[in-house]
Amino acid sequence: MYVVLWSGLVAFLLDQVSKFVMIHYVNISDVREIAVFAPFLQFRYGENRGINFGMLGDAPDAMRWVLIVFSLIIIVAVFYWVRRLAHHWMFAVSAGLLMGGAFGNVLDRLLYGYVIDFLNMSCCGINNPYVFNLADIFIVGGALGLICLESRARTARSS
């Protein structure tokens, strides 16, 4: 379980430090957009009050608390689910990434009322209007890792 907790802590800290730097040092909330490696990577300020792609973003403030509670339930459920399989290190890292990223977004909702997003990627003449953050990357990567590695972790457990 140490691998789960350490990878979760690292994901959480990387997410929060990146947001702190973008807000307080880069001033992305004032600048609004910085072309880093245009058009592939841009820093673009966003406040996500909803879920993926801003869905439910215009919902009442009570939705913020629903999303916080839902995220915390997911974090606890994943923690209990992976307890038995956490000895498979890649599976444990995946669980930690998902939980750390989810907790990073929960903290944003608690502190600001929304999730701070600042990454934008576009390619091949397609202008992607959506922004995301490191927590989102950790959540998606962790979820994919859990899905892809579950059978390996179960096999390793039974051996």
Short mmCIF file of C-alpha atoms in Angstrom, two decimals:
data_model
loop_
_atom_site.label_atom_id
_atom_site.label_comp_id
_atom_site.label_asym_id
_atom_site.label_seq_id
_atom_site.Cartn_x
_atom_site.Cartn_y
_atom_site.Cartn_z
CA MET A 1 0.00 0.00 0.00
CA TYR A 2 2.99 2.29 0.38
CA VAL A 3 3.35 2.50 -3.39
CA VAL A 4 -0.29 3.58 -3.70
CA LEU A 5 0.10 6.24 -1.03
CA TRP A 6 3.44 7.58 -2.31
CA SER A 7 2.37 7.71 -5.96
CA GLY A 8 -0.86 9.40 -4.90
CA LEU A 9 1.03 11.96 -2.84
CA VAL A 10 3.44 12.70 -5.70
CA ALA A 11 0.55 13.12 -8.17
CA PHE A 12 -1.31 15.39 -5.75
CA LEU A 13 1.75 17.55 -5.05
CA LEU A 14 2.74 17.85 -8.73
CA ASP A 15 -0.80 18.92 -9.58
CA GLN A 16 -1.04 21.49 -6.79
CA VAL A 17 2.46 22.91 -7.37
CA SER A 18 1.77 23.26 -11.10
CA LYS A 19 -1.45 25.15 -10.41
CA PHE A 20 0.25 27.36 -7.82
CA VAL A 21 3.06 28.23 -10.24
CA MET A 22 0.64 28.92 -13.10
CA ILE A 23 -1.55 31.20 -10.95
CA HIS A 24 1.04 32.97 -8.79
CA TYR A 25 4.17 33.10 -10.94
CA VAL A 26 3.03 32.84 -14.55
CA ASN A 27 -0.16 34.84 -13.78
CA ILE A 28 -2.11 32.78 -16.29
CA SER A 29 -5.41 34.09 -14.87
CA ASP A 30 -4.41 37.59 -16.04
CA VAL A 31 -2.48 36.69 -19.19
CA ARG A 32 -5.19 34.16 -20.21
CA GLU A 33 -3.12 32.40 -22.89
CA ILE A 34 0.54 31.65 -23.61
CA ALA A 35 1.71 29.82 -26.72
CA VAL A 36 4.35 27.37 -25.49
CA PHE A 37 4.75 25.17 -28.55
CA ALA A 38 1.94 26.42 -30.77
CA PRO A 39 -0.37 24.96 -31.85
CA PHE A 40 0.44 21.74 -30.00
CA LEU A 41 0.77 23.09 -26.45
CA GLN A 42 -0.61 26.27 -24.97
CA PHE A 43 -1.21 27.48 -21.46
CA ARG A 44 -4.78 28.72 -21.34
CA TYR A 45 -6.61 29.67 -18.14
CA GLY A 46 -9.83 27.90 -17.31
CA GLU A 47 -12.19 27.52 -14.36
CA ASN A 48 -14.11 24.26 -14.53
CA ARG A 49 -17.17 24.31 -12.30
CA GLY A 50 -18.59 21.15 -13.86
CA ILE A 51 -17.24 17.79 -14.93
CA ASN A 52 -15.37 16.77 -18.08
CA PHE A 53 -15.38 19.36 -20.85
CA GLY A 54 -17.26 21.78 -18.59
CA MET A 55 -20.49 19.76 -18.63
CA LEU A 56 -22.78 20.83 -15.78
CA GLY A 57 -20.70 23.99 -15.42
CA ASP A 58 -23.78 26.17 -15.21
CA ALA A 59 -25.38 24.02 -12.49
CA PRO A 60 -26.15 25.57 -9.09
CA ASP A 61 -23.39 25.80 -6.46
CA ALA A 62 -24.79 22.69 -4.78
CA MET A 63 -23.36 20.69 -7.69
CA ARG A 64 -19.88 21.63 -6.43
CA TRP A 65 -20.59 19.73 -3.20
CA VAL A 66 -22.11 16.80 -5.08
CA LEU A 67 -18.93 16.55 -7.18
CA ILE A 68 -16.72 16.78 -4.07
CA VAL A 69 -18.63 14.00 -2.30
CA PHE A 70 -18.72 11.87 -5.46
CA SER A 71 -14.96 12.26 -5.94
CA LEU A 72 -14.25 11.35 -2.33
CA ILE A 73 -16.44 8.24 -2.65
CA ILE A 74 -14.47 7.23 -5.76
CA ILE A 75 -11.15 7.77 -3.95
CA VAL A 76 -12.25 5.60 -1.01
CA ALA A 77 -13.74 2.92 -3.30
CA VAL A 78 -10.55 2.69 -5.37
CA PHE A 79 -8.47 2.51 -2.20
CA TYR A 80 -10.48 -0.45 -0.87
CA TRP A 81 -10.58 -2.12 -4.28
CA VAL A 82 -6.81 -2.07 -4.79
CA ARG A 83 -5.85 -3.11 -1.25
CA ARG A 84 -5.82 -6.76 -2.27
CA LEU A 85 -3.93 -6.16 -5.50
CA ALA A 86 -1.53 -3.40 -4.44
CA HIS A 87 1.50 -5.70 -4.36
CA HIS A 88 1.65 -5.43 -8.18
CA TRP A 89 3.65 -2.19 -8.36
CA MET A 90 2.33 -0.84 -11.69
CA PHE A 91 -1.24 -1.45 -10.57
CA ALA A 92 -0.48 0.28 -7.27
CA VAL A 93 1.07 3.28 -9.05
CA SER A 94 -2.00 3.52 -11.30
CA ALA A 95 -4.30 3.56 -8.27
CA GLY A 96 -2.18 6.21 -6.59
CA LEU A 97 -2.18 8.42 -9.68
CA LEU A 98 -5.96 8.24 -9.97
CA MET A 99 -6.53 8.96 -6.28
CA GLY A 100 -3.92 11.74 -6.09
CA GLY A 101 -5.31 13.46 -9.19
CA ALA A 102 -8.88 13.18 -7.93
CA PHE A 103 -7.88 14.62 -4.56
CA GLY A 104 -6.10 17.51 -6.29
CA ASN A 105 -9.30 18.46 -8.08
CA VAL A 106 -11.30 18.03 -4.85
CA LEU A 107 -8.99 20.47 -3.09
CA ASP A 108 -9.48 23.00 -5.92
CA ARG A 109 -13.26 22.75 -5.54
CA LEU A 110 -12.97 23.22 -1.78
CA LEU A 111 -10.61 26.20 -2.00
CA TYR A 112 -11.90 28.02 -5.09
CA GLY A 113 -15.28 26.55 -5.96
CA TYR A 114 -13.94 25.29 -9.30
CA VAL A 115 -11.07 23.29 -10.74
CA ILE A 116 -8.17 25.31 -12.15
CA ASP A 117 -7.25 24.20 -15.67
CA PHE A 118 -4.37 25.56 -17.72
CA LEU A 119 -3.24 23.07 -20.38
CA ASN A 120 -4.51 23.07 -23.95
CA MET A 121 -3.36 20.85 -26.78
CA SER A 122 -4.35 21.08 -30.43
CA CYS A 123 -3.09 19.40 -33.53
CA CYS A 124 -3.40 19.07 -37.24
CA GLY A 125 -5.57 22.11 -37.91
CA ILE A 126 -8.08 21.16 -35.19
CA ASN A 127 -8.40 23.85 -32.52
CA ASN A 128 -9.24 22.14 -29.23
CA PRO A 129 -11.25 24.59 -27.10
CA TYR A 130 -10.91 22.55 -23.88
CA VAL A 131 -8.37 22.94 -21.10
CA PHE A 132 -7.24 20.47 -18.47
CA ASN A 133 -4.64 20.09 -15.72
CA LEU A 134 -2.09 17.57 -14.44
CA ALA A 135 -4.69 16.02 -12.12
CA ASP A 136 -6.81 15.17 -15.15
CA ILE A 137 -3.80 13.49 -16.78
CA PHE A 138 -3.15 11.47 -13.62
CA ILE A 139 -6.82 10.47 -13.33
CA VAL A 140 -7.05 9.26 -16.92
CA GLY A 141 -3.63 7.56 -16.85
CA GLY A 142 -4.40 5.92 -13.51
CA ALA A 143 -7.80 4.69 -14.67
CA LEU A 144 -6.31 3.25 -17.87
CA GLY A 145 -3.58 1.56 -15.84
CA LEU A 146 -6.13 0.01 -13.48
CA ILE A 147 -8.20 -1.29 -16.38
CA CYS A 148 -5.22 -2.67 -18.32
CA LEU A 149 -3.35 -4.12 -15.35
CA GLU A 150 -6.13 -5.62 -13.24
CA SER A 151 -5.83 -9.11 -14.72
CA ARG A 152 -2.03 -9.06 -14.24
CA ALA A 153 -2.44 -7.94 -10.64
CA ARG A 154 -5.00 -10.71 -9.98
CA THR A 155 -2.72 -13.31 -11.60
CA ALA A 156 0.27 -12.10 -9.55
CA ARG A 157 -1.84 -12.27 -6.38
CA SER A 158 -2.91 -15.86 -6.99
CA SER A 159 0.67 -17.02 -7.73
#
